[in-house]
PDB file of C-alpha atoms and ligand atoms in Angstrom:
ATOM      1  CA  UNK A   1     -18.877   1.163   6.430  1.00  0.00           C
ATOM      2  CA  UNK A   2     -20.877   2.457   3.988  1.00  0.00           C
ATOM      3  CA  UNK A   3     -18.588   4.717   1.816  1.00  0.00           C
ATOM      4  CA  UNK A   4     -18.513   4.708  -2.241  1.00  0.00           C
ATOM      5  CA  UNK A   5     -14.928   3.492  -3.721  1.00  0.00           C
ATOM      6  CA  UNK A   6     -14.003   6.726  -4.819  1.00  0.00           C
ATOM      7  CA  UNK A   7     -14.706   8.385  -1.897  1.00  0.00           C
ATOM      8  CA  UNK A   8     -12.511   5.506   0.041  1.00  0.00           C
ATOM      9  CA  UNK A   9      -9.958   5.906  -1.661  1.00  0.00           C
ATOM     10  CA  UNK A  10      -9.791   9.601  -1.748  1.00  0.00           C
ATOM     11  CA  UNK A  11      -9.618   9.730   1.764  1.00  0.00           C
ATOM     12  CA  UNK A  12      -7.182   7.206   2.040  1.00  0.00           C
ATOM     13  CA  UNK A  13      -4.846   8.947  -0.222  1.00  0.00           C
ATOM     14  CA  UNK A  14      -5.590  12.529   2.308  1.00  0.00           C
ATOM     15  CA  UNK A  15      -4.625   9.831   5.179  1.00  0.00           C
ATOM     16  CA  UNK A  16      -1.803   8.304   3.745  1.00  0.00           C
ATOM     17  CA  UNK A  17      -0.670  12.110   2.873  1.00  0.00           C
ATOM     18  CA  UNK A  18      -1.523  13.393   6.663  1.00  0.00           C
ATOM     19  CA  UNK A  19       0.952  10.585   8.191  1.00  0.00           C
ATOM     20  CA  UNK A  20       3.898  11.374   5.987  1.00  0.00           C
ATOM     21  CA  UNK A  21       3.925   8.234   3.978  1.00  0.00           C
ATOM     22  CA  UNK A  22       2.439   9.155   0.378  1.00  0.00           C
ATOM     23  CA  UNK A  23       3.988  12.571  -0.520  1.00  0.00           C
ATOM     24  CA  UNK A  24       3.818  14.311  -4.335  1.00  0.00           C
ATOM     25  CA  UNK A  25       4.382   9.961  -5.633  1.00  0.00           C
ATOM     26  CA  UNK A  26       3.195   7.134  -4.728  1.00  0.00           C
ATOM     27  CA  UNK A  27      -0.663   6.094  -4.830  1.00  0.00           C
ATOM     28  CA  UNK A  28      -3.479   3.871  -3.947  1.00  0.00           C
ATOM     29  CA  UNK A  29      -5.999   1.753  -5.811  1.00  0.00           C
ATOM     30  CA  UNK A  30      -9.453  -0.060  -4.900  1.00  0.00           C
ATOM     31  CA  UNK A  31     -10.628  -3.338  -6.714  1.00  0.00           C
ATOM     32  CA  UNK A  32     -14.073  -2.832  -8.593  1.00  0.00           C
ATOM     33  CA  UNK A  33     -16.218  -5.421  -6.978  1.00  0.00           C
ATOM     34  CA  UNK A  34     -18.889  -5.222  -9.581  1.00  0.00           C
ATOM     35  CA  UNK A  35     -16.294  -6.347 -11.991  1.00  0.00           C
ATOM     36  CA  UNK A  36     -12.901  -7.829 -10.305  1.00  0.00           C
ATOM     37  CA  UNK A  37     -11.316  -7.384 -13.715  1.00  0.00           C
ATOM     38  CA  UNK A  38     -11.147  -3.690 -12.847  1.00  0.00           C
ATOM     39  CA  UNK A  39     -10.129  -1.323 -10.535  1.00  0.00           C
ATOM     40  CA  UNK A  40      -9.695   2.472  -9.662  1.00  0.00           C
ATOM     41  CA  UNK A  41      -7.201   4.506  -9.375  1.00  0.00           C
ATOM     42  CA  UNK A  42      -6.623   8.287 -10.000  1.00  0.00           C
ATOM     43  CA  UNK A  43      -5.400   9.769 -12.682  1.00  0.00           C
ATOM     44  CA  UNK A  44      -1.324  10.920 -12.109  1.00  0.00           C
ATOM     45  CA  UNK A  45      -1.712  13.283  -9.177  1.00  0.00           C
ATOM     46  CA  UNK A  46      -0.579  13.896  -5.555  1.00  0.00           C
ATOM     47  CA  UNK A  47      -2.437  12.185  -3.543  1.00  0.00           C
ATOM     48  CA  UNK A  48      -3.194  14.712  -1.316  1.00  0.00           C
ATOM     49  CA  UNK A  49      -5.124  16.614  -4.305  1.00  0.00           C
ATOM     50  CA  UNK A  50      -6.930  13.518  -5.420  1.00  0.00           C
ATOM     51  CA  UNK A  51     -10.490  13.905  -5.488  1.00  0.00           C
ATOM     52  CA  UNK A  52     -13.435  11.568  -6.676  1.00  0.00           C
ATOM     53  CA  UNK A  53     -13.416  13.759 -10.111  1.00  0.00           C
ATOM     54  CA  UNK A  54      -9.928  12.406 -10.679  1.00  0.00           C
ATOM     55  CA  UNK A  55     -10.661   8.695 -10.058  1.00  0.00           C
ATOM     56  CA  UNK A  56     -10.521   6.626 -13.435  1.00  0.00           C
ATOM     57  CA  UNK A  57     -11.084   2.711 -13.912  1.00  0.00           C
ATOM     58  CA  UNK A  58      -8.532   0.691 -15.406  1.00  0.00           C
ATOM     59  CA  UNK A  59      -8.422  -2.901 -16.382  1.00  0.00           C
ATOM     60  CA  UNK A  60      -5.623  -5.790 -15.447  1.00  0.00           C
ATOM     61  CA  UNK A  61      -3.675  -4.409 -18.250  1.00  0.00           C
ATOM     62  CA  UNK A  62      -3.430  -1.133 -17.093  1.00  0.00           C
ATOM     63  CA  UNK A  63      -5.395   0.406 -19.474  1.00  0.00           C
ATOM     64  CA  UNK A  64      -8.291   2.974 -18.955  1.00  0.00           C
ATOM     65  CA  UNK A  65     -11.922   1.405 -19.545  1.00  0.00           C
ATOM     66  CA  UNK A  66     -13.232   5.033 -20.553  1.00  0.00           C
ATOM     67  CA  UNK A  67     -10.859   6.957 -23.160  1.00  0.00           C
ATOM     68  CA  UNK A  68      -9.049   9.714 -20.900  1.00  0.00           C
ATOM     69  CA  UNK A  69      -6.807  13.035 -21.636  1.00  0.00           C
ATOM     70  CA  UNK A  70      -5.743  12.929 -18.276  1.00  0.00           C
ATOM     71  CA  UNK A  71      -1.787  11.676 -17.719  1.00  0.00           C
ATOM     72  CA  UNK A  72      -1.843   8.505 -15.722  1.00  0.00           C
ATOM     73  CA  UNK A  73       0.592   7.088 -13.466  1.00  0.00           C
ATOM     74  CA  UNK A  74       3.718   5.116 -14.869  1.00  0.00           C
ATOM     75  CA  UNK A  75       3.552   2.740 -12.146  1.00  0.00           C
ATOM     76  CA  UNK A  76      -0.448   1.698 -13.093  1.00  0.00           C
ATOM     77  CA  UNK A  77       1.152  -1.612 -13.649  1.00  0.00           C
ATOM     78  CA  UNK A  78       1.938  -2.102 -10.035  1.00  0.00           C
ATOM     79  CA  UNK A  79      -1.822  -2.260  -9.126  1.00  0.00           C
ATOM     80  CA  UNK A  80      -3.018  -4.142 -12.420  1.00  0.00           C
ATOM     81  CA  UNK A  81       0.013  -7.203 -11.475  1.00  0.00           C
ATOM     82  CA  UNK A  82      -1.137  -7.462  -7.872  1.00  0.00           C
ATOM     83  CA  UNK A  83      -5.227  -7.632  -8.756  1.00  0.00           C
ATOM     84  CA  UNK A  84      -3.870 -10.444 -11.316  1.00  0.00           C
ATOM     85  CA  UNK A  85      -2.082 -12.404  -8.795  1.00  0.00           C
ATOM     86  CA  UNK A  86      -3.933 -12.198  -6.109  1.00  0.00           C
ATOM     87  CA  UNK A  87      -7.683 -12.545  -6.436  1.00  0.00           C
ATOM     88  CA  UNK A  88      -7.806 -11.645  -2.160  1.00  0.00           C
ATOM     89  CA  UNK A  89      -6.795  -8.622  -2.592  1.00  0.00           C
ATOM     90  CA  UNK A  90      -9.245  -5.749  -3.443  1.00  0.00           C
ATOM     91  CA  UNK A  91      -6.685  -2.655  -2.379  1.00  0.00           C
ATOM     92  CA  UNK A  92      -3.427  -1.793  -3.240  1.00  0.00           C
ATOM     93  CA  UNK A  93      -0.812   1.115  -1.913  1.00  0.00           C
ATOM     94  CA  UNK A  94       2.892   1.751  -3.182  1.00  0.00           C
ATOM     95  CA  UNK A  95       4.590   4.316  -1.785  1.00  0.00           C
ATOM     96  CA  UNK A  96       7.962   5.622  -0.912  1.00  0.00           C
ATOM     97  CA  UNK A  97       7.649   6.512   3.551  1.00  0.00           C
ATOM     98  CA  UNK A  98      10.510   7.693   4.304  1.00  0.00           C
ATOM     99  CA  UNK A  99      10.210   5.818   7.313  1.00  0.00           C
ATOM    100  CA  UNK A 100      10.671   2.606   5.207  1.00  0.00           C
ATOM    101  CA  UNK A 101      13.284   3.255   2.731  1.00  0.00           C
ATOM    102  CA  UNK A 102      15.953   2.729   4.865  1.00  0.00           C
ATOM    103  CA  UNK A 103      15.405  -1.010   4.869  1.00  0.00           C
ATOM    104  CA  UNK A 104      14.505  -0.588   1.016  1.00  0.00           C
ATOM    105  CA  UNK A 105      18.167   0.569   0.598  1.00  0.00           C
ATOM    106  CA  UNK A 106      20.166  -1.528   3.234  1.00  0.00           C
ATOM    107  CA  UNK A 107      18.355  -4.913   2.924  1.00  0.00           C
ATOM    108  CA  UNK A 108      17.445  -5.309   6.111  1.00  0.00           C
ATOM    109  CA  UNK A 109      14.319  -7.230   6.838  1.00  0.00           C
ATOM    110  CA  UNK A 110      11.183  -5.635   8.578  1.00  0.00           C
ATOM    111  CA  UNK A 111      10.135  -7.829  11.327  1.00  0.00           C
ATOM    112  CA  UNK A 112       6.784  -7.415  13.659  1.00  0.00           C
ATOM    113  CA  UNK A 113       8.840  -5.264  16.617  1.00  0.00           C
ATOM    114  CA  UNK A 114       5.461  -4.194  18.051  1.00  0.00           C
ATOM    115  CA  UNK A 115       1.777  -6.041  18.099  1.00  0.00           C
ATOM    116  CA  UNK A 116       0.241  -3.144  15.781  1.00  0.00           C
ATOM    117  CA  UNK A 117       3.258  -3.378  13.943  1.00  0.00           C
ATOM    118  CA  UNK A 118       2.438  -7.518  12.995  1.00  0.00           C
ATOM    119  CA  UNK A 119      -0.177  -5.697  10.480  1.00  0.00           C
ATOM    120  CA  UNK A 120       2.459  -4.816   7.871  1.00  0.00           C
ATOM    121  CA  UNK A 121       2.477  -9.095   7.749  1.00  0.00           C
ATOM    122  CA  UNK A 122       4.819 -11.381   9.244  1.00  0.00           C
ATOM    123  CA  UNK A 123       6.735 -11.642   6.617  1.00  0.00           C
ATOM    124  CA  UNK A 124       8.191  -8.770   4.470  1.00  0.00           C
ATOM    125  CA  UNK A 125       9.729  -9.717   1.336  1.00  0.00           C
ATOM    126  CA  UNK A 126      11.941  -8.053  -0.895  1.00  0.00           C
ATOM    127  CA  UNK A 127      11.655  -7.394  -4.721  1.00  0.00           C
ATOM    128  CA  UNK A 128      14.970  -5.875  -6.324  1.00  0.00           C
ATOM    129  CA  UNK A 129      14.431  -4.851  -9.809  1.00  0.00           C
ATOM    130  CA  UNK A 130      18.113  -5.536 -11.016  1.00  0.00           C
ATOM    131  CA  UNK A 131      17.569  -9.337 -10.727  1.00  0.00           C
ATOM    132  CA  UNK A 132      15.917  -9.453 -13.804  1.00  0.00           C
ATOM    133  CA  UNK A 133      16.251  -6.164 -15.347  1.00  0.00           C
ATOM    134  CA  UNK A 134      19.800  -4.319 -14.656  1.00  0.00           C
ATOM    135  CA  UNK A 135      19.698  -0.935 -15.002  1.00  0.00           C
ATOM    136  CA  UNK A 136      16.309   1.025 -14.838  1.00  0.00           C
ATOM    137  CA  UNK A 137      14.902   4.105 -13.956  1.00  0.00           C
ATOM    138  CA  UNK A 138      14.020   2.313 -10.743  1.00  0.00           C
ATOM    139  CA  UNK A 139       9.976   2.690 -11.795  1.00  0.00           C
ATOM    140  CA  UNK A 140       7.987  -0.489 -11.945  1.00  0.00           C
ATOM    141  CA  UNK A 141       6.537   0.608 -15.439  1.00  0.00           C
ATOM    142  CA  UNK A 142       5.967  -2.802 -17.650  1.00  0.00           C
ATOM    143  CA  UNK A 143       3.822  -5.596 -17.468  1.00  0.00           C
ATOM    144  CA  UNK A 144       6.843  -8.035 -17.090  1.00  0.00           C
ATOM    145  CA  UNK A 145       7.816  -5.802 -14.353  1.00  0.00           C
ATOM    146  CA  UNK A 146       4.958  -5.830 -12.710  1.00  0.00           C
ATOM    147  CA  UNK A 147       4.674  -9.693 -12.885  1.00  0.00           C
ATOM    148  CA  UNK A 148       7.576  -9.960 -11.051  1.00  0.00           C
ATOM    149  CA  UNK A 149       7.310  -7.147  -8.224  1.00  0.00           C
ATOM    150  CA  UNK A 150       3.369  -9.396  -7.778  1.00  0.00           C
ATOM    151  CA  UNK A 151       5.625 -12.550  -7.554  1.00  0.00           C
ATOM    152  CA  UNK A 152       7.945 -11.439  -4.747  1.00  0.00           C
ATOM    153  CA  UNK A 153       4.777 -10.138  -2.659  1.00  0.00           C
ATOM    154  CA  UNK A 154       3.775 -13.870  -2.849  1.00  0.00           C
ATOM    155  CA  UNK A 155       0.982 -14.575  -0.418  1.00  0.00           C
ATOM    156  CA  UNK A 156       2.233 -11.501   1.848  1.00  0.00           C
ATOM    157  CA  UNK A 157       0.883  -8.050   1.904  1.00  0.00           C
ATOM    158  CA  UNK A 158       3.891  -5.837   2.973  1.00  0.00           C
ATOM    159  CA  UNK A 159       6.637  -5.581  -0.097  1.00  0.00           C
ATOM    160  CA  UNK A 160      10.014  -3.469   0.154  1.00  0.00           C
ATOM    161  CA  UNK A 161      11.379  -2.628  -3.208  1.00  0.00           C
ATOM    162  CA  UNK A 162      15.202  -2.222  -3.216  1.00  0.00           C
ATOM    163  CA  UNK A 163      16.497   1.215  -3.546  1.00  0.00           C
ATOM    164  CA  UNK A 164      12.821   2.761  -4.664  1.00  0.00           C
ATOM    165  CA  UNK A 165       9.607   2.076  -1.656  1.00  0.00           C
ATOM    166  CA  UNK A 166       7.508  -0.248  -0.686  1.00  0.00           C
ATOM    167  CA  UNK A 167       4.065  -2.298  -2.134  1.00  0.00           C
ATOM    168  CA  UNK A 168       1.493  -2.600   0.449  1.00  0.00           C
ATOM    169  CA  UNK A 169      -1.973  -4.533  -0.088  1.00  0.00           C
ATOM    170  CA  UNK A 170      -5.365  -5.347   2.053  1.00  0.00           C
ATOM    171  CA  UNK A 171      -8.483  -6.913   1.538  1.00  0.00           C
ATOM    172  CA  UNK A 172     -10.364  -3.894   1.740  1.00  0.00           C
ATOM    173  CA  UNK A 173      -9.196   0.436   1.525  1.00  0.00           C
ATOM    174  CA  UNK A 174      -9.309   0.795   5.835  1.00  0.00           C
ATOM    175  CA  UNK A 175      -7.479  -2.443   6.163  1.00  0.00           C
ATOM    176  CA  UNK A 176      -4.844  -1.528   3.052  1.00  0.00           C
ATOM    177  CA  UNK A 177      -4.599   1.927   5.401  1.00  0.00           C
ATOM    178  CA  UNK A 178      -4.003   0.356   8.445  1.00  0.00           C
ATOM    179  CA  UNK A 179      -1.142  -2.282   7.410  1.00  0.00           C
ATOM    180  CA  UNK A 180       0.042   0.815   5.659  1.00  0.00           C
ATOM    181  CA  UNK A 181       0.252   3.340   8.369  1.00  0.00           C
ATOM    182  CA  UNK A 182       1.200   0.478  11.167  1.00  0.00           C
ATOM    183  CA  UNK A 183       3.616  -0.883   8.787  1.00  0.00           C
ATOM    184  CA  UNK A 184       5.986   2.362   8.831  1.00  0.00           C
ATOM    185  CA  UNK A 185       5.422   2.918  12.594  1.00  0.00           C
ATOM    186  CA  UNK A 186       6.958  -0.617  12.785  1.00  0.00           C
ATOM    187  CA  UNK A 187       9.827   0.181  10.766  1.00  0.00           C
ATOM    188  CA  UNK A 188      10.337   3.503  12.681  1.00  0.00           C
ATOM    189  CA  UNK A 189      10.681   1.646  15.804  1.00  0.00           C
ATOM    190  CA  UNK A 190      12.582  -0.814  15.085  1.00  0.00           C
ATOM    191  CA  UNK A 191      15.252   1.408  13.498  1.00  0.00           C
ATOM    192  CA  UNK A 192      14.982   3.322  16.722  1.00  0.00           C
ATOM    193  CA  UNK A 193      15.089   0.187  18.932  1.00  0.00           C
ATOM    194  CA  UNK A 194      18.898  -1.122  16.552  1.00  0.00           C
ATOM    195  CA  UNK A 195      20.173   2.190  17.534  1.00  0.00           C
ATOM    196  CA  UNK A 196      19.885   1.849  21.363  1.00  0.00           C
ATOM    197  CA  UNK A 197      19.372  -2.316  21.670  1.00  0.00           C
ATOM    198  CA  UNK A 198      18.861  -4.998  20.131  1.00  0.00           C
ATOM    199  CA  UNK A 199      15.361  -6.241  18.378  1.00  0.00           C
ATOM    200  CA  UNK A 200      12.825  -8.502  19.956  1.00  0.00           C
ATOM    201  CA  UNK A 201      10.463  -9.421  17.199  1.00  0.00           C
ATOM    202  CA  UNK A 202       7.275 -10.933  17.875  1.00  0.00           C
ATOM    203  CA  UNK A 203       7.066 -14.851  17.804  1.00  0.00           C
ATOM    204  CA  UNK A 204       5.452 -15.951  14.838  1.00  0.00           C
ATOM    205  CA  UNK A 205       2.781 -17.111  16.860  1.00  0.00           C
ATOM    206  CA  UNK A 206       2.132 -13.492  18.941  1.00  0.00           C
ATOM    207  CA  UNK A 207       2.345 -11.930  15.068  1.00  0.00           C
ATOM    208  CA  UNK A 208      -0.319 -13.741  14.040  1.00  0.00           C
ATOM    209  CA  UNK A 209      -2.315 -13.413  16.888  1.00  0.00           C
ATOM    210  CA  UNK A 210      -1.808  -9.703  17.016  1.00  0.00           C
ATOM    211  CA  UNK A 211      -2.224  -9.465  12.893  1.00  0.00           C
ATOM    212  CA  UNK A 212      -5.825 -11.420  13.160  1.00  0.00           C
ATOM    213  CA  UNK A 213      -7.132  -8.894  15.998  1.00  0.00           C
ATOM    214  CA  UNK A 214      -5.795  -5.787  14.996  1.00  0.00           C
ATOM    215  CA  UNK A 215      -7.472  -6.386  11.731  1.00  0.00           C
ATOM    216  CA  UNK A 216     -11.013  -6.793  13.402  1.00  0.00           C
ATOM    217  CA  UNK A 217     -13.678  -3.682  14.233  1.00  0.00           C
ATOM    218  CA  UNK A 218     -12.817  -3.616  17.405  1.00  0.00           C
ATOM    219  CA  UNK A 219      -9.150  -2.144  16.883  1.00  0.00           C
ATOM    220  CA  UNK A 220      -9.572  -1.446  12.814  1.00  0.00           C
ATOM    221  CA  UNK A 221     -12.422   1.040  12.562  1.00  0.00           C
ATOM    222  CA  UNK A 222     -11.561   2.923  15.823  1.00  0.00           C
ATOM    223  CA  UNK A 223      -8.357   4.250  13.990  1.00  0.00           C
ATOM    224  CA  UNK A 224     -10.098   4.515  10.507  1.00  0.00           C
ATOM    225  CA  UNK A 225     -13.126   6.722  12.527  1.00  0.00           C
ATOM    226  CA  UNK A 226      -9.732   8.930  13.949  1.00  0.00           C
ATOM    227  CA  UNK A 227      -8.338   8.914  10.305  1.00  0.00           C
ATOM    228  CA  UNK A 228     -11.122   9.759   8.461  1.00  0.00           C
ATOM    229  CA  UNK A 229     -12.273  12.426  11.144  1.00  0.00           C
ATOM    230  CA  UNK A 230      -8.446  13.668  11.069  1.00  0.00           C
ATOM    231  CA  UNK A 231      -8.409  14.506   7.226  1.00  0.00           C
ATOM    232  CA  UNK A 232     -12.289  15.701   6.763  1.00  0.00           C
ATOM    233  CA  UNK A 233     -11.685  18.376   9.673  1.00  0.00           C
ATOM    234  CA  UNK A 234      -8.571  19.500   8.107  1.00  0.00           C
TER     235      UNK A 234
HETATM  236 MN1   MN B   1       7.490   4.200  -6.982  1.00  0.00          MN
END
């Protein structure tokens, strides 16, 4: 897949949009490969509107390379902690899917209910901003912040953020989608499964399994070809 940054992440942003899970907020990033330092992100918009014009790169602070009138987001930080911690990682999503905050709110852990679903990770932490810093606007805005949301995600990619959405990373913009997008179908099934049953999570072992495969071409760029034809029709 041959497709600039900017343009990956623009249509990411138009997919993530499409399936209900990025809305007005939330936003997603690429890692500049050319210089891992630095990565792009748009400037504050919904990501629905994004388009390459509005895609700025920032460095590990945060902080715009090229001087900028355009507003950025408060949550930059989110992006710049994760690229810091985790040199694997080259994409980055937070977001606030409806289809997720339920388990944001009640603590109740996400678990692989489904083999597509084993994408979101098979193991969803959580990262509660009143630990360390009381009362807040709920936004992960400062560095220190930041550190700490990175922290919780740990060597996982799927993080729920008590009472505010959820941090989602990949090692590249389809695979970021697709543990994105798979991720929230997982959690809408198995909040539909607790209300008529009880939940049968994967073994670790069929997670695994399921997560490795899922992730290849075979299974990976058939949805991304869907995605991608989905949002440039519309
Ligand atoms: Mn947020």
């Amino acid at each position: 897949m041959s497709i600039p940054l900017p343009r990956l992440i623009v249509l990411a942003s138009r997919i993530l949009t499409r399936e209900g899970i990025l809305d007005s907020f939330g936003h997603v990033s690429a890692r500049n490969p050319e210089r891992p330092d630095r990565f792009f992100l748009s400037r504050a918009r919904a990501a629905g509107l994004v388009d390459e014009a509005d895609i700025l790169e920032l460095d590990l602070t945060g902080a715009p390379v090229t001087e900028t009138p355009h507003r950025l987001f408060a949550e930059r930080v989110i992006h710049a902690a994760i690229y810091t911690a985790r040199p694997d990682v080259q994409a980055v999503c937070h977001h606030h899917a409806p289809q997720m905050l339920p388990f944001c709110n009640a603590g109740i852990e996400l678990v692989p209910v489904f083999h597509l679903g084993a994408t979101m990770g098979p193991k969803v932490p959580f990262w509660d901003s009143r630990d360390e810093f009381g009362d807040t606007n709920l936004l992960v805005s400062t560095p220190e912040q930041g550190a700490s949301m990175a922290k919780a995600l740990g060597p996982n990619w799927t993080l729920l953020l008590r009472r505010h959405g959820v941090t989602t990373a990949g090692r590249s913009v389809p695979e970021l989608v697709f543990r994105t997008i798979y991720g929230s179908r997982n959690a809408e099934a198995q909040l539909a499964t607790m209300q008529i049953g009880t939940i049968s999570p994967l073994t670790p072992g069929e997670a695994a399994l399921a997560e490795e495969f899922n992730l290849k071409p075979i299974a990976l760029d058939r949805a991304w070809e869907q995605w991608q034809r989905g949002v440039e029709s519309a």
